Coordinates of N, CA and C in Angstrom, one line a residue:
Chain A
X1 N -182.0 114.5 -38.5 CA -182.9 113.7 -39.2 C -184.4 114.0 -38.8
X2 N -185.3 114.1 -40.0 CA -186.8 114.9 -39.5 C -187.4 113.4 -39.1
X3 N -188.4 113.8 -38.4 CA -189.3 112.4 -37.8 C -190.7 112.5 -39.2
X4 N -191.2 111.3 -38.7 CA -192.4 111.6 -40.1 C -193.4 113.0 -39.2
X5 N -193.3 113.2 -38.1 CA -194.5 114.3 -37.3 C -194.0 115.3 -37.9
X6 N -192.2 115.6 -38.0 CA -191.8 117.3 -38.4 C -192.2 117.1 -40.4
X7 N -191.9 116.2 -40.8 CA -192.7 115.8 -42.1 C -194.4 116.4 -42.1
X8 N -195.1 116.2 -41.5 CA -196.4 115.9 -42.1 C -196.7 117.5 -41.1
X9 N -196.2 118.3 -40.1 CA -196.5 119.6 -39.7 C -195.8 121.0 -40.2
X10 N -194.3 120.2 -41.1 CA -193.7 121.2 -42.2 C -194.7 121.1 -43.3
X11 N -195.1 121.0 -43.7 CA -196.4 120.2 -45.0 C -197.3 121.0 -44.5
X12 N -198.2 120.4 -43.4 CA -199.6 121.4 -43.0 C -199.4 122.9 -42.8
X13 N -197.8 123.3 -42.1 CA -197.5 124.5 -42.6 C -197.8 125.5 -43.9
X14 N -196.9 124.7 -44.3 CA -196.3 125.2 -46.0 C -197.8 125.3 -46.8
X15 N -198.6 124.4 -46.5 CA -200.1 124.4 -47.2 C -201.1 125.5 -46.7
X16 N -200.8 125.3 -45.2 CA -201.8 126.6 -44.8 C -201.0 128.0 -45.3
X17 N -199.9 128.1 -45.5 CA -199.3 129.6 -45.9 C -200.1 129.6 -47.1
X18 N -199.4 128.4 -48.1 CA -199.8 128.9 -49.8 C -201.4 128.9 -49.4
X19 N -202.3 128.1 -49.2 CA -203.8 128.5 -49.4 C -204.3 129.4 -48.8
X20 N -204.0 130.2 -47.6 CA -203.4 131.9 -47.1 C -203.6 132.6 -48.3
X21 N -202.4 132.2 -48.5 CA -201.8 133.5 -49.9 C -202.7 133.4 -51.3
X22 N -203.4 132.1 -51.5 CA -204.1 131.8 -52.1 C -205.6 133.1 -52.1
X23 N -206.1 132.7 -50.7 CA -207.5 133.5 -49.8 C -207.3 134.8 -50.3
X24 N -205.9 135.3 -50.1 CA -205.8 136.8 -50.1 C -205.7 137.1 -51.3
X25 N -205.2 136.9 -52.3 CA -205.5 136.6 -53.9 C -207.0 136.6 -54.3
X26 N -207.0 135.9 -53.9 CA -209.1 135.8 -54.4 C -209.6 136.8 -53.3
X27 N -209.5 137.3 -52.5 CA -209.9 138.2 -51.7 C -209.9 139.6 -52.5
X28 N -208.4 140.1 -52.7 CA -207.7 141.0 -54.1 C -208.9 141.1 -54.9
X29 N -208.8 140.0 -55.5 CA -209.8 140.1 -56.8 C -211.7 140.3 -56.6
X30 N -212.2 139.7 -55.5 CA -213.6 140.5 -55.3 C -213.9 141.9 -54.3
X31 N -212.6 142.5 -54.4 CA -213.0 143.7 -53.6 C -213.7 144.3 -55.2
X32 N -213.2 144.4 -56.0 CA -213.7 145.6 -56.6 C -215.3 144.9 -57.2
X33 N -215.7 143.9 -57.3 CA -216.7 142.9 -57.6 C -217.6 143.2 -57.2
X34 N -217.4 142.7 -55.6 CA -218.3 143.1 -54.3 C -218.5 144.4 -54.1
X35 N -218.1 145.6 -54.1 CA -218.1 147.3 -54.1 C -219.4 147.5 -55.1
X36 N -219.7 147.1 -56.4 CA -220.3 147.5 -57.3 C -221.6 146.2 -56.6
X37 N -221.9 145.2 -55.9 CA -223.2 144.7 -55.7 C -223.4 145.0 -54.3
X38 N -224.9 145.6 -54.2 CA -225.4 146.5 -53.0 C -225.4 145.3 -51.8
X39 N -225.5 144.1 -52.0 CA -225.5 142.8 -50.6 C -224.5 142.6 -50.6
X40 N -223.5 142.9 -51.4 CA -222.2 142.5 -51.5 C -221.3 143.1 -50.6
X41 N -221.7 144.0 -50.1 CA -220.9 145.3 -49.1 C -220.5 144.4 -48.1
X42 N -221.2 143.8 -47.4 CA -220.6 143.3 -46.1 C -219.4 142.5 -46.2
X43 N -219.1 141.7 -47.9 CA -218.1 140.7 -48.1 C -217.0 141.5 -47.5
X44 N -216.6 142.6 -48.3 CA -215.7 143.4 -48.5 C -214.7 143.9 -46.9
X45 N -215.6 144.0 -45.8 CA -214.9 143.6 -44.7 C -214.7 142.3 -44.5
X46 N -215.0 141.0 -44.8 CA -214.6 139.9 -44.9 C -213.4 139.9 -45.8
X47 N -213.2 140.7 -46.8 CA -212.4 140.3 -47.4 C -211.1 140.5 -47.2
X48 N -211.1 141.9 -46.7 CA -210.0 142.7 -45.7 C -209.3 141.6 -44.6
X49 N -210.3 140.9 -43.8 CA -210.2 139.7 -42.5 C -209.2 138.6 -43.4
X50 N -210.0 138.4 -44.6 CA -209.1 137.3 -45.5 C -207.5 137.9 -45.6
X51 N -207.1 138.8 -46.2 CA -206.5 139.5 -46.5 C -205.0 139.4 -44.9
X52 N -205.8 140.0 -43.8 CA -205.2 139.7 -42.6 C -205.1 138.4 -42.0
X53 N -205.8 137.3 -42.6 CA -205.6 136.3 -42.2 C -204.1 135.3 -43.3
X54 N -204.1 135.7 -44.2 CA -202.8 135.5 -45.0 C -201.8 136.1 -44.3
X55 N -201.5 137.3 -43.9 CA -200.9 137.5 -43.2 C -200.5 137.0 -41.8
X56 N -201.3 137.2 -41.2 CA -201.2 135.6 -40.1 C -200.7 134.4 -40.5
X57 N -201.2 133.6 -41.1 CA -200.4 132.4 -41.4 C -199.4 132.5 -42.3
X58 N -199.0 134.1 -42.6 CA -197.6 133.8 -43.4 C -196.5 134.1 -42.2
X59 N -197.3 134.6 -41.4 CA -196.4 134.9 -40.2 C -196.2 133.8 -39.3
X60 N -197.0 132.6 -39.2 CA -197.0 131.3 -38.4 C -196.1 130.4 -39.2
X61 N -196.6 130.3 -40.5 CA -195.5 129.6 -41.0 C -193.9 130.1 -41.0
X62 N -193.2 131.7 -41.0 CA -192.1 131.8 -40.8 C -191.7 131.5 -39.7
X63 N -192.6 131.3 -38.7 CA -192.0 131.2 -37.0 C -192.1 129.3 -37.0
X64 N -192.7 129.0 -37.7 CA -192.9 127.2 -37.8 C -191.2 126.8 -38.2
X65 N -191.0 127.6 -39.3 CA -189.4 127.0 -39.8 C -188.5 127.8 -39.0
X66 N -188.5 129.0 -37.8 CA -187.8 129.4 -37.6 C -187.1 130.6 -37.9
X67 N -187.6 131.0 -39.3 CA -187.1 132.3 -39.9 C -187.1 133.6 -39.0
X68 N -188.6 133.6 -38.6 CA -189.0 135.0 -37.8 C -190.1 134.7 -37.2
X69 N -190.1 135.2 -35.3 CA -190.1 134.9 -34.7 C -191.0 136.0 -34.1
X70 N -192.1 136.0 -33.7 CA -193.3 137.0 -33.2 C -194.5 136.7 -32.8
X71 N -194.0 135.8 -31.3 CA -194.8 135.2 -30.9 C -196.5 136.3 -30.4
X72 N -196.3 137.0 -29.9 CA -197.1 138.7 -29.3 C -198.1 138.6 -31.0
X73 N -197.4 138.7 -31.6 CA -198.2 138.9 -33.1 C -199.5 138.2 -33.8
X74 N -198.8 136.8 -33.9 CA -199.6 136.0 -34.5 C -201.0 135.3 -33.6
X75 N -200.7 136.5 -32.2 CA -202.3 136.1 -31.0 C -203.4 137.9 -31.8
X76 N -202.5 138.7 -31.5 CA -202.7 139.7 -31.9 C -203.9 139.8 -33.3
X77 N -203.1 139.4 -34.6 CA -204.2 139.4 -35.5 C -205.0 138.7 -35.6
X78 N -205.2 137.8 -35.0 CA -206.8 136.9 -34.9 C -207.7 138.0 -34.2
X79 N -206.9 138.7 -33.5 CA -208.2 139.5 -32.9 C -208.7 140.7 -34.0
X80 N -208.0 141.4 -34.4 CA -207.9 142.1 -35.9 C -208.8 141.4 -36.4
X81 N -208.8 140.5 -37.1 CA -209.7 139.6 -37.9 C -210.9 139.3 -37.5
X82 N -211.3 138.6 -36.1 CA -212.6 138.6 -35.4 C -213.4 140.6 -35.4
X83 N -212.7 140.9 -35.6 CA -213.1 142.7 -35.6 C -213.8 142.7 -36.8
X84 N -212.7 142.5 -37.8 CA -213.4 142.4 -39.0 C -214.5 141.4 -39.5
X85 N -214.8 140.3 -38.7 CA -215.8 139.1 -39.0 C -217.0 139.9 -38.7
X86 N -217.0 140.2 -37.2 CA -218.3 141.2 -36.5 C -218.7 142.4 -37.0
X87 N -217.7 142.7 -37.6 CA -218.7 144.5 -38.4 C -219.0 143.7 -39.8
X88 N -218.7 142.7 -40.4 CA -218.9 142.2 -41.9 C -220.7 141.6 -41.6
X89 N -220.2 141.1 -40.1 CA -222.0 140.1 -39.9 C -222.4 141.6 -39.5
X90 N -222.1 142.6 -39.0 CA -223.6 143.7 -38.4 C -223.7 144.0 -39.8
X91 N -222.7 144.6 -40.7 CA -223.0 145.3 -42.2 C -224.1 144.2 -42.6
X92 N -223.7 143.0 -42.6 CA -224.7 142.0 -43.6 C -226.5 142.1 -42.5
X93 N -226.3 142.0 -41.5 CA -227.6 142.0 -41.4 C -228.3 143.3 -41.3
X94 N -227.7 144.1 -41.3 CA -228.2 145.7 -41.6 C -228.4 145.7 -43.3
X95 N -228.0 145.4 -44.0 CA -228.0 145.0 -45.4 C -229.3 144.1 -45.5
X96 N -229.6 143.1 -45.0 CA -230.7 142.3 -44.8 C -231.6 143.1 -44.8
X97 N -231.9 144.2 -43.4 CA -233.2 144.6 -43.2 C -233.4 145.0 -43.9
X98 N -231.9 145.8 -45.2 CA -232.8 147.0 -45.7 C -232.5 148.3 -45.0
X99 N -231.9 148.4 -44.2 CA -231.6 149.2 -43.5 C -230.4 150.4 -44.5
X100 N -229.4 149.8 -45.1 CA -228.7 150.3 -45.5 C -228.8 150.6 -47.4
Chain B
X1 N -191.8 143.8 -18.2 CA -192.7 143.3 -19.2 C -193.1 144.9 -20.2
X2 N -193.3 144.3 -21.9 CA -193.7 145.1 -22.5 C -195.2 145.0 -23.0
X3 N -195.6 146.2 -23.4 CA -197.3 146.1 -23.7 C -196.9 145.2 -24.7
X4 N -196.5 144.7 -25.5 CA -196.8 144.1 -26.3 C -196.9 142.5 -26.1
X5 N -195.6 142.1 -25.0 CA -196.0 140.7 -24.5 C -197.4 141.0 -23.8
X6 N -197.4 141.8 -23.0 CA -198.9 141.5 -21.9 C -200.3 141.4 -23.0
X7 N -200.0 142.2 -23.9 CA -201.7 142.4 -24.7 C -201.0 140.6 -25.7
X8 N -200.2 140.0 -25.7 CA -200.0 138.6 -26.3 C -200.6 137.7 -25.2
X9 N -200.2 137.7 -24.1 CA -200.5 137.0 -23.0 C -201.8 137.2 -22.9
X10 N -203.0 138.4 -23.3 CA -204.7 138.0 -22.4 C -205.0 138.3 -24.2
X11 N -203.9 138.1 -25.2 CA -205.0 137.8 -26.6 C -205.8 136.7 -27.0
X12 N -205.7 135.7 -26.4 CA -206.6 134.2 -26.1 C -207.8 134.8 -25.3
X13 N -207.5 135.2 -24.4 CA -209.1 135.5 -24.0 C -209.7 136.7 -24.4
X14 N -209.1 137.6 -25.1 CA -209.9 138.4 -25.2 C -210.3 137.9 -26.6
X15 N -209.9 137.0 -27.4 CA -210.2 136.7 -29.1 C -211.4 135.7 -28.6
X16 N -211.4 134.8 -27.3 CA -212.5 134.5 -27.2 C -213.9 135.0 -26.7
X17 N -214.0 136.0 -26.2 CA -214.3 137.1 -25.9 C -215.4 137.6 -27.3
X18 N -214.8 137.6 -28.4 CA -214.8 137.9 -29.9 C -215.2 137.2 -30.5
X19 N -214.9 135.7 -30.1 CA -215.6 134.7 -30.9 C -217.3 134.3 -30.5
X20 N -217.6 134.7 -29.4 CA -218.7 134.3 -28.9 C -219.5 135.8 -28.5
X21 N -219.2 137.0 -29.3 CA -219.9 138.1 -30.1 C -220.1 137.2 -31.5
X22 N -219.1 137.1 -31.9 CA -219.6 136.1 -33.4 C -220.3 135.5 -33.6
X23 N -219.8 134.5 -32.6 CA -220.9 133.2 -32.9 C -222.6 134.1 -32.8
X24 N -222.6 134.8 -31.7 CA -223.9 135.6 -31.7 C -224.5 135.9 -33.0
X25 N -223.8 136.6 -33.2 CA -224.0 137.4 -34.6 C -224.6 136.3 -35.8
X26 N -223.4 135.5 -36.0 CA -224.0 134.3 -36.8 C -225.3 133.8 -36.7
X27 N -225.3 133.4 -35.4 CA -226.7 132.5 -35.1 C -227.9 133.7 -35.5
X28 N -227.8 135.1 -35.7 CA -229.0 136.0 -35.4 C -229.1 136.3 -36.8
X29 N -228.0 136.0 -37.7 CA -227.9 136.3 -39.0 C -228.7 135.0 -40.3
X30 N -228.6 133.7 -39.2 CA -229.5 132.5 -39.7 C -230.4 133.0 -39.5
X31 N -231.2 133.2 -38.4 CA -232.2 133.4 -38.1 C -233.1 134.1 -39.0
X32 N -232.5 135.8 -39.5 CA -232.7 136.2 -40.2 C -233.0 135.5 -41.5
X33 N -232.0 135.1 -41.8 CA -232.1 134.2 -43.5 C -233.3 133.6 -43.8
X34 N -234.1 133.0 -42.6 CA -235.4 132.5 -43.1 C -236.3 133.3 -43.6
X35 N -236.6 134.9 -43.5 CA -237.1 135.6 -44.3 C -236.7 136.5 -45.1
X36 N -235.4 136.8 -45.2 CA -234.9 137.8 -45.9 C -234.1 136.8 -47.2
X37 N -234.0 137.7 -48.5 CA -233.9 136.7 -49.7 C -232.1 136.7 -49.3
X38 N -231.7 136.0 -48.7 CA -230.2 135.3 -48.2 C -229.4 135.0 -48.8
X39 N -227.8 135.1 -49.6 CA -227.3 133.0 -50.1 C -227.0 133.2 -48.9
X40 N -227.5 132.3 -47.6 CA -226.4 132.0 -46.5 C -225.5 130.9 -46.2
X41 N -225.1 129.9 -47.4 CA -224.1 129.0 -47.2 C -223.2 129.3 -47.0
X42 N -222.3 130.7 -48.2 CA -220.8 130.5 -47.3 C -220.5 131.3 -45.8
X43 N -221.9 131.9 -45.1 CA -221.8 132.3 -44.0 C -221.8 131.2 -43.2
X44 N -222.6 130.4 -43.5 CA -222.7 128.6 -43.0 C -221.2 128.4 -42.8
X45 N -220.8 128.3 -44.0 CA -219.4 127.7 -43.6 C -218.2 128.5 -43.3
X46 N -218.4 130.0 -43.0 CA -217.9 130.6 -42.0 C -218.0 130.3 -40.8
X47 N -218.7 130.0 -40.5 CA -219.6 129.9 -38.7 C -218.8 128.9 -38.2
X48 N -218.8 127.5 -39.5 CA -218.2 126.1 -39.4 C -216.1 126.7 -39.0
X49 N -215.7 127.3 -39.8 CA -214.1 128.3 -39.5 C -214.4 128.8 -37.9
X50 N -215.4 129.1 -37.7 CA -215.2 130.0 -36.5 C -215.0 129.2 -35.3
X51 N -216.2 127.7 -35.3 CA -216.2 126.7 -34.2 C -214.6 126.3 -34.0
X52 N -213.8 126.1 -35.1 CA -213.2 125.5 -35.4 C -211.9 126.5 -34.3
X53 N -211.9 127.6 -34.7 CA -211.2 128.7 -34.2 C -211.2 128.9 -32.6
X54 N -212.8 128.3 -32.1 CA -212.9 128.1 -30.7 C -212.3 127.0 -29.7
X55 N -212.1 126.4 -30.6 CA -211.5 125.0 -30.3 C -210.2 125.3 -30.1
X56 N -209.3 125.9 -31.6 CA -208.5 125.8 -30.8 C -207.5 127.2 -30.4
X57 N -208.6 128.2 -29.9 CA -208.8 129.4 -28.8 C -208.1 128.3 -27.5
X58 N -209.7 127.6 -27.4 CA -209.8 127.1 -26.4 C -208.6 126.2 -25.8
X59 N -208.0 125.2 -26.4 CA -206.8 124.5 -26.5 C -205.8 125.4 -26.1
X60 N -205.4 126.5 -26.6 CA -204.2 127.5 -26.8 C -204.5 127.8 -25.2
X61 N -206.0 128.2 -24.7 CA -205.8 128.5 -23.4 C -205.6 127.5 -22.4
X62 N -206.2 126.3 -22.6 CA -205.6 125.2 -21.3 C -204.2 124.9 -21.2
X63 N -203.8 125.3 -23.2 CA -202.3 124.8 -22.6 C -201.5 125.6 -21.9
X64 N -202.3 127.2 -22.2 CA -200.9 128.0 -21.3 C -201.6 128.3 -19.3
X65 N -203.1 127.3 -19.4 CA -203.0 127.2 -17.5 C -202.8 125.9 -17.1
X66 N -201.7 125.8 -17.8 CA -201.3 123.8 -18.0 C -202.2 123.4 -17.8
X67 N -203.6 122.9 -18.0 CA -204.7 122.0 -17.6 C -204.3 120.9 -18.5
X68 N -203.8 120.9 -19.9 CA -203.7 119.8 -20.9 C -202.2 119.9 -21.5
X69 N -201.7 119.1 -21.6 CA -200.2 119.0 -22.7 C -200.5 118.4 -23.5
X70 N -200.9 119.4 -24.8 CA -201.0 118.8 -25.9 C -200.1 119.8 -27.2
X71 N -199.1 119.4 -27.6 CA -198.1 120.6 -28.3 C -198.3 121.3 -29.0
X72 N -197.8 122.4 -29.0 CA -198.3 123.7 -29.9 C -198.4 123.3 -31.6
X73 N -197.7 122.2 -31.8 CA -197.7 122.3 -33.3 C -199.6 121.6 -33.7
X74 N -200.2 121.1 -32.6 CA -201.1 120.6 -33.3 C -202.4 122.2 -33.7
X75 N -202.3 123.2 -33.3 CA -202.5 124.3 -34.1 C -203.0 124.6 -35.7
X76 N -201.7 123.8 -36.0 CA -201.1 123.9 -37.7 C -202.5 123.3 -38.5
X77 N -202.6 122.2 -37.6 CA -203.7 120.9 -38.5 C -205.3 122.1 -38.2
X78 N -205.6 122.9 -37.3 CA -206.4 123.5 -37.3 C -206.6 124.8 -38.3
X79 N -205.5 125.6 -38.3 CA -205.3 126.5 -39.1 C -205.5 126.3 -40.6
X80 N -205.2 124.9 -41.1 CA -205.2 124.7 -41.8 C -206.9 124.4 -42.4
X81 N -207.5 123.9 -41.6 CA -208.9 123.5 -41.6 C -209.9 124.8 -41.8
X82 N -209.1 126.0 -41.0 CA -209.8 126.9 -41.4 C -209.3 128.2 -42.9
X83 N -208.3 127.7 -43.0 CA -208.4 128.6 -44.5 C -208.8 127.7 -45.4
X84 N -209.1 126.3 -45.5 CA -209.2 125.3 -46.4 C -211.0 126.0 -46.7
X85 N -211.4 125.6 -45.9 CA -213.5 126.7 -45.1 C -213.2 128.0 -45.6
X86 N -212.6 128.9 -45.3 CA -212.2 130.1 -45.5 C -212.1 130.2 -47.1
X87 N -211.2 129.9 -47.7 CA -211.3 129.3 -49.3 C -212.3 129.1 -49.7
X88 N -212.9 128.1 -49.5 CA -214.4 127.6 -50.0 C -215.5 128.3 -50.2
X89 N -215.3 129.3 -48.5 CA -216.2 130.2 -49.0 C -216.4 131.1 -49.7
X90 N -215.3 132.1 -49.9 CA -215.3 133.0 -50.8 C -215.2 132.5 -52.0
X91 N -214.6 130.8 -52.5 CA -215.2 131.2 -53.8 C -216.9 130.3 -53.9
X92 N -217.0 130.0 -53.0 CA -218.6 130.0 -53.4 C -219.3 131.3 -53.4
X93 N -218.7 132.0 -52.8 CA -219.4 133.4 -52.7 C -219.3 134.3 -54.5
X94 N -218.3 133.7 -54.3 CA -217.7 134.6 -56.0 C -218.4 133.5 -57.1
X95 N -218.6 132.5 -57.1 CA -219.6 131.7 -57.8 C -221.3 132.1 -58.3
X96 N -221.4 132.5 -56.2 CA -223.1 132.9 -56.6 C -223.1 134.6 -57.4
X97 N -221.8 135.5 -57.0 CA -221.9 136.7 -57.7 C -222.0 136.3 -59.5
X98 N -221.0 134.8 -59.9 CA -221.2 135.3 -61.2 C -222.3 134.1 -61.5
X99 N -223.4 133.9 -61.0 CA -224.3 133.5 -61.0 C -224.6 131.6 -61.6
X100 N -223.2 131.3 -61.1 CA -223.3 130.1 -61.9 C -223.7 128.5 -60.3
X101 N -224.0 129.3 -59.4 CA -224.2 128.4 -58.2 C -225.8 128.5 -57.9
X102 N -226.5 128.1 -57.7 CA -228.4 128.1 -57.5 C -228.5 128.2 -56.0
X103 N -229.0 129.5 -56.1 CA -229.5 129.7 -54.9 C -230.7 129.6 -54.2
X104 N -230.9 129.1 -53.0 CA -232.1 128.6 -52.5 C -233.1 129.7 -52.0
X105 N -233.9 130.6 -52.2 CA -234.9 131.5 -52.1 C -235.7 130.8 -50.5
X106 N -235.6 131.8 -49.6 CA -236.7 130.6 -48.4 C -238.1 131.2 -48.7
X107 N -238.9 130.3 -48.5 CA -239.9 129.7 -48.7 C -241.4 131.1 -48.3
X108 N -240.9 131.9 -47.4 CA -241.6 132.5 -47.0 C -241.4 133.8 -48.1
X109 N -240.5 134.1 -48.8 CA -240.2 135.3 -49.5 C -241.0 135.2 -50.6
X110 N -240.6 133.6 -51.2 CA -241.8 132.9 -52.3 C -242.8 132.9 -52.3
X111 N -243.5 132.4 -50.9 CA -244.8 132.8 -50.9 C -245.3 134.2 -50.7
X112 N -244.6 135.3 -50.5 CA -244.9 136.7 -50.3 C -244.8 137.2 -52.0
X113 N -244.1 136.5 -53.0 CA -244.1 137.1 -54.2 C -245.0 136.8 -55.0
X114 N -245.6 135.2 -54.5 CA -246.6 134.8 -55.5 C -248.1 135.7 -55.3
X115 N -248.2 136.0 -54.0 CA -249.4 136.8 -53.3 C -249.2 137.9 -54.2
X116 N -248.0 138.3 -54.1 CA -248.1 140.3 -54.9 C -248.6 139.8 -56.2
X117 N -248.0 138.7 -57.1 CA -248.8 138.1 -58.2 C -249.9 138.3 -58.3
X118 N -250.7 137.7 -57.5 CA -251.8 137.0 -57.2 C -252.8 138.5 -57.6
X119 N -252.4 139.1 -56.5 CA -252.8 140.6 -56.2 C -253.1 141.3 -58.2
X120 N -252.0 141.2 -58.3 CA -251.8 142.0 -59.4 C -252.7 141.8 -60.5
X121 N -253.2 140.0 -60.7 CA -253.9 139.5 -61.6 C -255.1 139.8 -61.5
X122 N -255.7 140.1 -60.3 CA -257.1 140.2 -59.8 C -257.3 141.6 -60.0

């Protein structure tokens, strides 16, 4: 029998996966957007980080219900993603000066 | 032990490590915004995903030098907080591309355009 806690953190699960999957969807769709606008460049590693970050939480949520299990993993891409946050902020403020 | 548990075991501190390059970055990328023509809201509320991500960095680390028992599921409610931000932003971002969100111009760019005016009339 689930408690209302395994209730309301199967839920916060299941929601962070779909709005994940959601991110990476709308992510999908402004790569080619962002490519053609010259300030736009920096999104585009952001969007990649989006993209890895769906995958993360699709990977938290399988290990939440138990399906599959990778604990090593889901510490792993957050660092992947912070990689991609930091060269999106240097591209954007190089983009700023003018520089690029 | 395998490289892969050990690089799982010091990926908490080294992602913190990463977050506070970030946070750098962020803070130096406002800074900028006050003279360079910017939208910097959904960077705003990237920055707001990132605190968020420090927190619970930081959590993930006390709980594994036992300093706090507080259980791994409360994570979920954080993760959640930050793709909800994460969402937001990109589509406000994709909002100001199709031009339908008003963006705030800082003040010093405006006064540098009215001068080139100015120039121009005289």
């Amino acid at each position: 029998m689930l408690s209302w806690y395994d209730w309301i953190y199967g839920i916060v699960q299941l929601s962070a996966g779909f709005l994940a999957v959601i991110a990476g969807a709308v992510a999908l769709v402004m790569f080619g957007r962002s490519w053609r606008h010259r300030m736009m460049r920096a999104w585009w590693l952001l969007l990649v980080a989006a993209v890895f970050f769906a995958i993360e939480e699709v990977l938290g949520a399988l290990d939440a219900f138990g399906v599959y299990s990778t604990p090593n993993l889901t510490h792993v891409v957050p660092g992947i993603i912070l990689g991609f946050v930091i060269a999106a902020l240097i591209k954007q403020i190089y983009l700023s000066r003018g520089c690029v | 032990m395998s490289l892969a548990v050990e690089f799982g075991r010091v990926a908490p501190y080294y992602n913190l490590v990463l977050v506070i390059v970030a946070g750098g970055l962020f803070l130096y990328l406002f800074c900028m915004a006050k003279k360079a023509p910017l939208f910097v809201r959904p960077w705003k509320i990237l920055f707001v995903a990132l605190m968020v991500f420090i927190i619970e960095e930081g959590l993930t680390i006390a709980r594994a030098a036992s300093l706090v028992y507080i259980p791994v599921h409360i994570n979920g409610f954080f993760e959640l907080l930050i793709v909800v931000l994460f969402v937001y932003a990109l589509l406000l971002q994709k909002a100001a591309m199709d031009g339908t969100v008003q963006k705030r111009v800082p003040a010093v760019h405006v006064i540098q355009v009215r001068k080139g005016l100015h120039r121009r009339a005289e």
